[in-house]
XYZ file of C-alpha atoms in Angstrom:
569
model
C 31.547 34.610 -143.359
C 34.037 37.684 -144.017
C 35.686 35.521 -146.116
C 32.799 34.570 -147.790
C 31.674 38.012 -148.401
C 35.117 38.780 -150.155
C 34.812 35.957 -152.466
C 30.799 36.777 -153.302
C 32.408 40.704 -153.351
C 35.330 39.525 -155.872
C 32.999 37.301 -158.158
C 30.651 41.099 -158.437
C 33.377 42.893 -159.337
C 34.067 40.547 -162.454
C 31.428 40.723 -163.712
C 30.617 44.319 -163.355
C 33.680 44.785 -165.434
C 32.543 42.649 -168.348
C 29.926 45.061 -168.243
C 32.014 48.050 -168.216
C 35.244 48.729 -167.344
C 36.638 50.131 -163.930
C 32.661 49.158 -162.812
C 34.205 46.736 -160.520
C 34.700 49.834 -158.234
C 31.228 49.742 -157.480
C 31.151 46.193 -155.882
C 30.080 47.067 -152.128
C 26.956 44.932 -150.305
C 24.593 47.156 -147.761
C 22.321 45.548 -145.761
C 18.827 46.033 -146.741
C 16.617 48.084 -144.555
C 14.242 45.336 -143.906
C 15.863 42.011 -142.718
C 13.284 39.982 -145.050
C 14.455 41.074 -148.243
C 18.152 39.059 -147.681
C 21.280 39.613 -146.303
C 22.979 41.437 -148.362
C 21.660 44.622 -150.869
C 23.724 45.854 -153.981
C 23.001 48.668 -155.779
C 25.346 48.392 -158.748
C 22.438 47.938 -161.391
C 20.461 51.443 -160.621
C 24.704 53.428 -160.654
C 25.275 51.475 -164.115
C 22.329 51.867 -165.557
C 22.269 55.607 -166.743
C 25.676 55.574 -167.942
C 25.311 52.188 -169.931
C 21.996 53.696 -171.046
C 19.957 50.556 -170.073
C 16.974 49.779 -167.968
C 18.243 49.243 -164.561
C 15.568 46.416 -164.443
C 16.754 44.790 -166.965
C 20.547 45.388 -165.852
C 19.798 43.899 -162.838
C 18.349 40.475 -163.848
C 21.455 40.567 -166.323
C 23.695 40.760 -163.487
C 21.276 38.245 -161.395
C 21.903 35.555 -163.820
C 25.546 36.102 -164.372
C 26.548 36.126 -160.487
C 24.311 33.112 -159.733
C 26.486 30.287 -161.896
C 29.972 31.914 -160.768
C 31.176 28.962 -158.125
C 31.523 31.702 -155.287
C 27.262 32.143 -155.380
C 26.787 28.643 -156.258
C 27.948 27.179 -153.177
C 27.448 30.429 -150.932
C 24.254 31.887 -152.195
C 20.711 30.606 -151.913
C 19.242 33.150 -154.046
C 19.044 36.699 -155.853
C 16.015 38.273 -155.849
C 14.873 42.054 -158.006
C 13.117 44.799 -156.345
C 12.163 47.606 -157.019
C 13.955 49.677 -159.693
C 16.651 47.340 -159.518
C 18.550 45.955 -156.141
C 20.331 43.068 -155.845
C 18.722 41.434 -152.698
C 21.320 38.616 -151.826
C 20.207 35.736 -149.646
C 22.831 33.513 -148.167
C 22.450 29.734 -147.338
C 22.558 29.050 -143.735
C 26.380 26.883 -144.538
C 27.803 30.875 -145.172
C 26.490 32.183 -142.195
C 27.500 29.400 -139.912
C 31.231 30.004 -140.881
C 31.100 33.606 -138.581
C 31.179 31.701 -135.625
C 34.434 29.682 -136.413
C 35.947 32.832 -137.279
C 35.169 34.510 -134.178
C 35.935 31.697 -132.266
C 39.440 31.112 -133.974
C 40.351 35.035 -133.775
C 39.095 35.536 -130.014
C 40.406 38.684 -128.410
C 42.003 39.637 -131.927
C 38.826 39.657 -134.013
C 37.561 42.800 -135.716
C 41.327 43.547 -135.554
C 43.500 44.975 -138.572
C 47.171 43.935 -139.543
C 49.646 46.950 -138.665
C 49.969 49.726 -141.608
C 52.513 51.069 -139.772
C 51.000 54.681 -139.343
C 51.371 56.598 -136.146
C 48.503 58.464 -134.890
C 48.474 60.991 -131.692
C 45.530 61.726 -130.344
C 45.770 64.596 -127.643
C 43.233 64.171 -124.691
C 41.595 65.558 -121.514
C 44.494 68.760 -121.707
C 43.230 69.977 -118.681
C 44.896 73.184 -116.746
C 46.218 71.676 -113.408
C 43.864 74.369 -111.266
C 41.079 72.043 -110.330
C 39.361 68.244 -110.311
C 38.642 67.119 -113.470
C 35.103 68.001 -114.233
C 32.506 65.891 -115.855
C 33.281 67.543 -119.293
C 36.808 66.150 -119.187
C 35.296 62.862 -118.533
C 33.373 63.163 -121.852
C 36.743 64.091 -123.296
C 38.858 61.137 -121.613
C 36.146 58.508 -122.674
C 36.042 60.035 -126.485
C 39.650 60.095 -126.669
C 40.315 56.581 -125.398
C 37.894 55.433 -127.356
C 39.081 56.795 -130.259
C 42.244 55.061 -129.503
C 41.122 51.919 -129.069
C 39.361 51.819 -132.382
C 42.097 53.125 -134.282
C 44.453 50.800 -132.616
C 41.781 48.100 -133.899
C 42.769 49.174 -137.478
C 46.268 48.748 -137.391
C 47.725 51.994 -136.006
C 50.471 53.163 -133.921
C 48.364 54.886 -131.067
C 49.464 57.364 -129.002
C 48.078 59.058 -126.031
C 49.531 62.882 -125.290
C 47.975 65.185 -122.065
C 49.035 68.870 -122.812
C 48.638 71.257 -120.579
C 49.424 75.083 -119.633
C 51.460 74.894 -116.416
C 52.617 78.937 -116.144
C 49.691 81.100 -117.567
C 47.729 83.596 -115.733
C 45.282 80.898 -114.399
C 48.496 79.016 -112.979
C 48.982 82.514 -110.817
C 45.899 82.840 -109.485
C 45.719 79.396 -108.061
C 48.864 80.337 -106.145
C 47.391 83.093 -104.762
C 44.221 81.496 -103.748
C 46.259 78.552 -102.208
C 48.397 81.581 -100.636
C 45.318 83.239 -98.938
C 43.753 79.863 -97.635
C 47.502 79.406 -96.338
C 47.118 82.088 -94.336
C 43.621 81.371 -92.931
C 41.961 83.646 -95.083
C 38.838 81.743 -96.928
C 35.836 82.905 -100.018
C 34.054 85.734 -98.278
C 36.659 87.204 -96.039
C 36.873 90.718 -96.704
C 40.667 90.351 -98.364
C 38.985 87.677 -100.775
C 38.838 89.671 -104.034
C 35.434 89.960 -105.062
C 35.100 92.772 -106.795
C 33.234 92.098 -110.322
C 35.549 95.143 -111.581
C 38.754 93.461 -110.468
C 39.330 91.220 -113.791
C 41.437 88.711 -111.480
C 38.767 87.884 -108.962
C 37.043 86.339 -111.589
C 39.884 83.369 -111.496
C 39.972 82.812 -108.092
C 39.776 79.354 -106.832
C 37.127 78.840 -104.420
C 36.436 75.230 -103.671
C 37.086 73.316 -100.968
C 40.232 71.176 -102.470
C 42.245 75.093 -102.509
C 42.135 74.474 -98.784
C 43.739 70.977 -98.717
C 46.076 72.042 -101.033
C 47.001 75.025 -98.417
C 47.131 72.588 -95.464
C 49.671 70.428 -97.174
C 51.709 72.785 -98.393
C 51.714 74.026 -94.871
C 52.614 70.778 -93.514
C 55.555 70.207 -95.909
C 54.267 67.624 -97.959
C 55.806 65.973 -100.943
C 53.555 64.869 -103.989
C 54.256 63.111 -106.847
C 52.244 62.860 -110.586
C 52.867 60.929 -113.480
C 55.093 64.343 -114.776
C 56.782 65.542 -111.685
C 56.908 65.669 -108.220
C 57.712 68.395 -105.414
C 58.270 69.193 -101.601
C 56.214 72.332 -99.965
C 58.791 74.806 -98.358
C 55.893 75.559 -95.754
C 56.359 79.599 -96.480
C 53.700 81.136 -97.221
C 55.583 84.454 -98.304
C 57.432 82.033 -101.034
C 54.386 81.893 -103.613
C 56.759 80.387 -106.268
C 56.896 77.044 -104.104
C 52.869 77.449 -103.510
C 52.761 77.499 -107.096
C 55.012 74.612 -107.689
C 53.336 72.645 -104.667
C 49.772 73.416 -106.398
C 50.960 72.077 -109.409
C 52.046 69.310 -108.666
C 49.440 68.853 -106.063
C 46.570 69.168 -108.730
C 48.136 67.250 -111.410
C 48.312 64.104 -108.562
C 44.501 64.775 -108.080
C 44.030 64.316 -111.637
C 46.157 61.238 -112.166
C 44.036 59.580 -109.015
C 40.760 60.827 -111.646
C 42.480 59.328 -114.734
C 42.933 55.960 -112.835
C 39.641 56.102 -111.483
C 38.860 56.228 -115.157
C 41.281 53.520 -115.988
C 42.925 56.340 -118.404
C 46.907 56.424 -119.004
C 48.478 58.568 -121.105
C 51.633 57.874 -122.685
C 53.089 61.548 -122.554
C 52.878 64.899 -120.938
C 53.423 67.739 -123.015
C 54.371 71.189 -121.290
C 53.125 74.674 -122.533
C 55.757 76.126 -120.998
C 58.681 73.862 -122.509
C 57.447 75.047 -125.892
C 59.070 78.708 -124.722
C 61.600 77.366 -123.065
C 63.070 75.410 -126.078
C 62.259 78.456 -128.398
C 59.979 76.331 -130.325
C 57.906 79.260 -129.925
C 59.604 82.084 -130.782
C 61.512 79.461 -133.788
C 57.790 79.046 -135.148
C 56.986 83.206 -135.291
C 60.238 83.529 -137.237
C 58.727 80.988 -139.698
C 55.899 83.184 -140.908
C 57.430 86.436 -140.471
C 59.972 84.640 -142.918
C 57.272 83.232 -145.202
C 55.766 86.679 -145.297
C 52.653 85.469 -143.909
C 52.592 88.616 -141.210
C 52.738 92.236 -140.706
C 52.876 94.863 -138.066
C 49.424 96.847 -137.251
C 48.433 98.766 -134.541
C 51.374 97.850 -132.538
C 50.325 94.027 -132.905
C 51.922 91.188 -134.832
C 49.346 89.843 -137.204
C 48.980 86.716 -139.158
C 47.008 86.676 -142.424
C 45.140 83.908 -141.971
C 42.766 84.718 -143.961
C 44.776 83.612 -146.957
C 43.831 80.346 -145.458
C 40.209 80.604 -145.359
C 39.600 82.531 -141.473
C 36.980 84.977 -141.131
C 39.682 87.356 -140.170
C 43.461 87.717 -139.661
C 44.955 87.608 -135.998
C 46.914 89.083 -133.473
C 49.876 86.778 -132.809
C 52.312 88.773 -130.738
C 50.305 92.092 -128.870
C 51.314 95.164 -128.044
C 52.942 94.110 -124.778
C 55.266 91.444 -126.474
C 53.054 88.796 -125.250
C 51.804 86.240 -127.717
C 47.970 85.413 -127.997
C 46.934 81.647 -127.324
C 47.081 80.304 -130.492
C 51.056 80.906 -131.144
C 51.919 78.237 -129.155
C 49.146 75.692 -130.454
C 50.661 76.106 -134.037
C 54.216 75.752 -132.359
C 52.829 72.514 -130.326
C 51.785 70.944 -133.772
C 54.612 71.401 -135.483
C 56.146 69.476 -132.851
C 53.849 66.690 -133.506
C 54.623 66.636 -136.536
C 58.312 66.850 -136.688
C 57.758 63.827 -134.175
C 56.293 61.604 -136.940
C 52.580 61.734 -135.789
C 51.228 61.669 -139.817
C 47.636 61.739 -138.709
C 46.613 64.009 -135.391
C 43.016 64.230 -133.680
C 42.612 66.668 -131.128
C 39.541 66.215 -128.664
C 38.346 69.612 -127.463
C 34.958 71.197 -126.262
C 32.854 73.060 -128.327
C 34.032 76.621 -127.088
C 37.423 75.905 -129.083
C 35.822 76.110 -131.927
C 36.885 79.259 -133.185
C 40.592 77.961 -132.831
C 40.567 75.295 -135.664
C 40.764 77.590 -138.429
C 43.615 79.697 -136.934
C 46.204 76.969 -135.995
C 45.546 75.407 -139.227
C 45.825 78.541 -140.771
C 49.200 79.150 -138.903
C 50.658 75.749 -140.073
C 50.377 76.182 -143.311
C 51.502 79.466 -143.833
C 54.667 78.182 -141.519
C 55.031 75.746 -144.599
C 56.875 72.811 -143.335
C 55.369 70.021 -145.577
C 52.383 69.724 -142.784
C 49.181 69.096 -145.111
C 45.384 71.017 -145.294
C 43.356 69.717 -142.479
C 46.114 68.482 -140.054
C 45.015 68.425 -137.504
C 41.571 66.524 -137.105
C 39.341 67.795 -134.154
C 36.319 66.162 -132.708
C 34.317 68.605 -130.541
C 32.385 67.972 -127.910
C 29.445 69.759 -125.226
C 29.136 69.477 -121.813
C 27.486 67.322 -120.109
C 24.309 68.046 -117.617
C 24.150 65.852 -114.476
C 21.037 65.198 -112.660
C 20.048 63.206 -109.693
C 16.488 62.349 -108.169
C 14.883 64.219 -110.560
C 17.305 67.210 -110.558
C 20.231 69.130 -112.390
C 23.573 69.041 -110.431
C 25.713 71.948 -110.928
C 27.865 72.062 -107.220
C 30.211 69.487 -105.953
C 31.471 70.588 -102.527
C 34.764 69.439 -103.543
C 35.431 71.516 -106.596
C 33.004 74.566 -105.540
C 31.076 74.759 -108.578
C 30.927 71.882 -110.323
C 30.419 68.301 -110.590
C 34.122 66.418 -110.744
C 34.235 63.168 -112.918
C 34.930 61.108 -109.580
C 31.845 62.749 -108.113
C 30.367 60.734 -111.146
C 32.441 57.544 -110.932
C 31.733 57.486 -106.958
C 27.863 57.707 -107.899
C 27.628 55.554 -110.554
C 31.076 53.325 -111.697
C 33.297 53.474 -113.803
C 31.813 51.555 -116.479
C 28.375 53.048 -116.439
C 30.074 56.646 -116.815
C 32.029 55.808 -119.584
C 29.309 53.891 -121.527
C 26.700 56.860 -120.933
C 29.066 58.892 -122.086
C 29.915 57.542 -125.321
C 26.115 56.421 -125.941
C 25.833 59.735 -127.954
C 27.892 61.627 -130.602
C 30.064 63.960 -129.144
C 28.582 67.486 -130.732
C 25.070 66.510 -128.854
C 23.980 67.749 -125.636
C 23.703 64.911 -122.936
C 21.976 64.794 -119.866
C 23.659 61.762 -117.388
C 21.239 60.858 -115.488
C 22.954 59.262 -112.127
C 19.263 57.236 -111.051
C 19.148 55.490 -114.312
C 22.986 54.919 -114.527
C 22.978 52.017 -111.580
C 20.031 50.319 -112.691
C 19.742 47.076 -112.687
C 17.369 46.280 -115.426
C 17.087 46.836 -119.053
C 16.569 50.576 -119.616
C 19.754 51.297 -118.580
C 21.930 50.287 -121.740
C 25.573 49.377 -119.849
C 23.644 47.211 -117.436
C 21.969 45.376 -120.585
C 24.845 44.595 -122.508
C 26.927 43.610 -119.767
C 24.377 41.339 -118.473
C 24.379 40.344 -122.173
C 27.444 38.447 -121.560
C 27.106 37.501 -118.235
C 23.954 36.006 -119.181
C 26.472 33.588 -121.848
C 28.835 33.063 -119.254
C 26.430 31.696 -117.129
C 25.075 29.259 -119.619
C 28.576 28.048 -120.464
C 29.844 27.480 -116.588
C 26.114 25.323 -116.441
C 26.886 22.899 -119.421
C 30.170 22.674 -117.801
C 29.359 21.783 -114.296
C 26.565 19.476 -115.745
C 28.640 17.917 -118.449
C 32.026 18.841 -117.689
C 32.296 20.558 -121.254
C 35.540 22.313 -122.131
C 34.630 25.328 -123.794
C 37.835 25.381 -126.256
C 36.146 22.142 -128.010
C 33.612 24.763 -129.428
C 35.948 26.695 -131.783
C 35.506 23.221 -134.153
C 31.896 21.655 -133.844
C 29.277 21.138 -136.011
C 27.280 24.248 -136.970
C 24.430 22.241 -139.413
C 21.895 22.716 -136.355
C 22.155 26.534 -136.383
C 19.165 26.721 -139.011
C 16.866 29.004 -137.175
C 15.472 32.442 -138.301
C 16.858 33.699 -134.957
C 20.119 31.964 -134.723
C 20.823 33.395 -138.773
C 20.021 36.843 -137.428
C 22.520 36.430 -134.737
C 25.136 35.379 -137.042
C 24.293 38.038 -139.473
C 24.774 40.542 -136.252
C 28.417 38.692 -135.858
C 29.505 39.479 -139.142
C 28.704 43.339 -138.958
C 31.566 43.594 -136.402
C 34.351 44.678 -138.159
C 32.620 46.630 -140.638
C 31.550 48.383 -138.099
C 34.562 49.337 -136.498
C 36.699 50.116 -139.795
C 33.198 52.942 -140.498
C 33.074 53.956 -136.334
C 37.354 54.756 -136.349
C 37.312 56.448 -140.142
C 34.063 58.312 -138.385
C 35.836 59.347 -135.068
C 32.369 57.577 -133.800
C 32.789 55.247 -130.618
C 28.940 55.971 -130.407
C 28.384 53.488 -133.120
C 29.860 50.831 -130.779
C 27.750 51.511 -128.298
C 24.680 51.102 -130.332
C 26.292 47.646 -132.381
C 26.343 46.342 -128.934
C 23.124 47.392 -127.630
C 21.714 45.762 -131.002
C 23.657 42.684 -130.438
C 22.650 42.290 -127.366
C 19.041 42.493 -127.892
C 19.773 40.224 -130.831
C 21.266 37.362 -128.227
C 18.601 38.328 -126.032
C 15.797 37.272 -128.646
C 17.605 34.134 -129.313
C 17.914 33.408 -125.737
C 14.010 33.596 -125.538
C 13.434 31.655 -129.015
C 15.812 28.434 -128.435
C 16.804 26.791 -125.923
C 20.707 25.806 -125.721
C 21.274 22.901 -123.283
C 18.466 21.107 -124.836
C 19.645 16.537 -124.744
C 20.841 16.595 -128.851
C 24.126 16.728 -128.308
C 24.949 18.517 -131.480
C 22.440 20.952 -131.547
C 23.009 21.488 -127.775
C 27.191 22.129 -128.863
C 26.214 24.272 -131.876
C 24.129 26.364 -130.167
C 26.843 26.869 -126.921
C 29.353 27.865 -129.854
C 26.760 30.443 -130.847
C 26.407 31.814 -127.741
C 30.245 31.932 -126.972
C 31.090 33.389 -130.369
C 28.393 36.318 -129.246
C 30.633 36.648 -125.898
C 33.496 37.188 -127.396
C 31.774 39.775 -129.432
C 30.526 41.285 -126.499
C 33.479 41.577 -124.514
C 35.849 42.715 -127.463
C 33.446 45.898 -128.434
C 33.275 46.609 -124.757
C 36.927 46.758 -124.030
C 36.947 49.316 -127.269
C 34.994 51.615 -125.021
C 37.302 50.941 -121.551
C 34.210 49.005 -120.586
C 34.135 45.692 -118.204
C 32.819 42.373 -119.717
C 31.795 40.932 -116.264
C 30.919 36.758 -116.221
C 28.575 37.748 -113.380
C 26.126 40.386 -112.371
């Protein structure tokens, strides 16, 4: 049927030219708002109309009559009906939407999927200091950003995955001393705790239970290993540049055990602090003071970024040599550039807002060839958590706040990261743990899942019953499928691909989630409206290639969201 809709999309374009030239841009099909008007809507008469200075009436029963003797609409078309002003309501024969389950079936596992274009996209992830769990606001961030992946790796791309994160800040020295104190058997509340509202640092400190089993290893001389690094505890606790290391490392293992939980992996760790060690910073300050895109104020080194469209300019270097937080983001994207990554999506929360229009600003006045835009950022809010009835806001674990294996441990895996793609990423979301593990229809992972499991289960019956190979249904007969219900399902098929192309260019893996609750109630109806192991054998195999075709839907949209396609629930 994609095929189809190229050839019926070709033959529009024709003759839109012969009606004006470089009209055949406009040849695009929507589909109409209300299933009964057709399958497919076009528009093209009301565009031309004012600049042709005809009635787009009358333009459109022109075009009507033209598109319905091309050979493309004669075979493929049953009809073109006028409404309104002027739309093009395009109903197919049943023949054209039969072919979308032999090309589903042929293309398993690969359809929906583009040829390479050989672009490389980066898209930087999660990024999460290595001084706690991973909270559930990083899970929103690890489900986007896979996601995101997945669909652009659906389009043809070079995807990769890159974790950066600051490993020697402030934040990084005030987890050693917390780990330090617990060391020593000092805990939150002892009088040596700093708690003093005055004392900017005791803000910082780590008080959650995992600072004490960090303390107790380190004590014990542990060695622990992360996807980045690994490190043995010297068992001091006067040597607070091994309980930083130890931390660290010790952290960065907790979050790898989060990320698997997750079924996350990233392809590359990117240090904060390598970008001073390599003088990448320093090389990228030397850039704009070059480009004369600074000056000296106050003591301060500023940028003028408002020459690039920032509310104001900014401090870069201050007064104390020390250089402000976005210096080493515009240095870090100049690396990914100079690495090759042409397109770059950043997923952050909400509260980095205000630091989009400074590194761009910054890497464009550093003028190495990186163009307006670069990078792309999706934003997203945090995410409220309640249980019987009620907001969560403690884990015991992390102290004072809910950890995304809290989440994974209440729910699963799958149900987290479906919930948490159900919505687009700049809305507030409530997960709501009771509904999550469901077994029933309101909750939308269980539904689709049970979707295909539903499929599965009518397949494995015709086989025990008739020992049917499945495989023989990529080639049957498809006459029987003339049903209102079966065409809709078809019609459903076809929007696959579309769909993904719109939810990657979009940086939307909501959209998936709501194609597949809408398929899924789509199979669902059919389900109820036909039976499929009915005793004529080729309306019985027609139907099961349906249904199988609708599987393999199923389980290929899932696995763009990192979600399980299970053949039983």
């Amino acid at each position: 049927m994609l095929k189809i809709k190229q050839e019926l999309l070709t033959g529009l374009a024709i003759e839109l030219e012969k009606l004006s030239p470089g009209a055949g841009a406009r040849a695009a099909f929507e589909s109409p708002k209300v299933a009964a008007h057709g399958d497919f809507a076009c528009t093209a008469a009301m565009q031309l109309a004012k600049p042709l200075k005809l009635n787009p009436r009358q333009l459109g029963e022109t075009l009507r009559a033209a598109l319905l003797v091309l050979p493309a609409y004669e075979r493929w078309v049953a009809d073109i009906d006028i409404a309104g002003p002027g739309f093009l309501n395009i109903r197919l024969k049943p023949e054209a939407k039969q072919q979308i389950v032999h090309e589903v079936l042929q293309a398993g596992d690969a359809f929906g999927v583009q040829p390479s274009n050989g672009q490389r996209l980066m898209v930087e992830f999660v990024s999460a200091n290595p001084t706690g769990p991973l909270h559930v606001g990083h899970g929103r961030q690890a489900a986007l950003g896979d996601a995101i992946c997945s669909l652009f790796q659906t389009q043809g791309w070079v995807v990769h995955r890159e974790f950066y994160y600051n490993d020697a800040g402030v934040q990084i020295g005030t987890l050693a001393k917390s780990t330090q104190l617990r060391a020593q058997g000092f805990k939150p509340g002892d009088s040596c705790w700093p708690t003093d509202p005055a004392n900017p640092e005791s803000k910082a400190f780590y008080n959650g239970e995992y600072i004490q089993d960090i303390a107790d290893d380190f004590l014990a001389k542990k060695t622990v290993a992360s996807d980045d690094r690994s490190f043995t505890a010297s068992g001091d606790v006067a040597d607070l540049d091994s309980i930083r290391e130890f931390a660290v490392a010790y952290l960065r293992h907790e979050q790898d055990l989060d990320l698997q939980a997750f079924q996350v992996k990233f392809d590359h760790y990117y240090l904060e602090s390598s970008l001073y060690t390599s003088g990448r910073v320093d090389a990228t300050v030397q850039k704009l003071i070059e480009a004369g895109k600074t000056y000296e104020q106050d003591g301060a080194l500023w940028l003028k970024s408002t020459d690039y469209g920032d509310d104001k300019d900014r401090v870069m270097r201050k007064g104390d040599g020390s250089y402000t937080y976005f210096v080493p983001d515009v240095a870090y994207h100049i690396s990914k550039w100079e690495r090759g990554f042409t397109k770059v999506i950043n997923i952050q929360g909400t509260d980095h807002h205000g630091t989009i229009a400074r590194v761009r600003a910054g890497l464009q006045a550093a003028n190495v060839g990186i163009p307006q835009g670069y990078p792309d950022y999706v934003l997203h809010t945090m995410v409220r958590v309640v249980k019987g009835g009620e907001e969560v806001k403690i884990s015991k674990r992390a102290g004072s706040y809910v950890t995304l294996r809290d989440l994974i441990e209440w729910t699963s895996k799958d149900a987290v990261r479906f919930f948490l793609l159900s919505r687009k990423p700049d809305t507030e979301y409530t997960f709501d743990v009771d509904l999550a593990v469901q077994k029933n229809n309101d909750n939308p992972v269980y539904y689709v899942q049970y979707a295909h499991a539903r499929i599965c289960s009518v397949l494995a019956a015709w086989q025990d019953k008739d020992g049917g190979d499945p495989a023989t249904l990529n080639s049957v007969n498809l006459a029987a499928l003339q049903s209102p219900a079966a065409q809709a399902l078809m019609l459903q098929l076809a929007k696959y691909p579309a769909m993904l192309a719109s939810a990657a260019v979009d940086f939307a893996p909501h959209d998936v989630t709501f194609y597949l609750r809408e398929l899924a109630a789509c199979y669902h109806s059919y389900y109820d409206a036909e039976r499929i192991l009915v005793d004529d054998e080729a309306v019985k195999l027609a139907r099961l290639a349906l249904v199988k075709a609708t599987a393999q839907v199923l389980h290929n949209g899932l696995a763009v969201l990192g979600v399980s396609a299970p053949p039983k629930m």
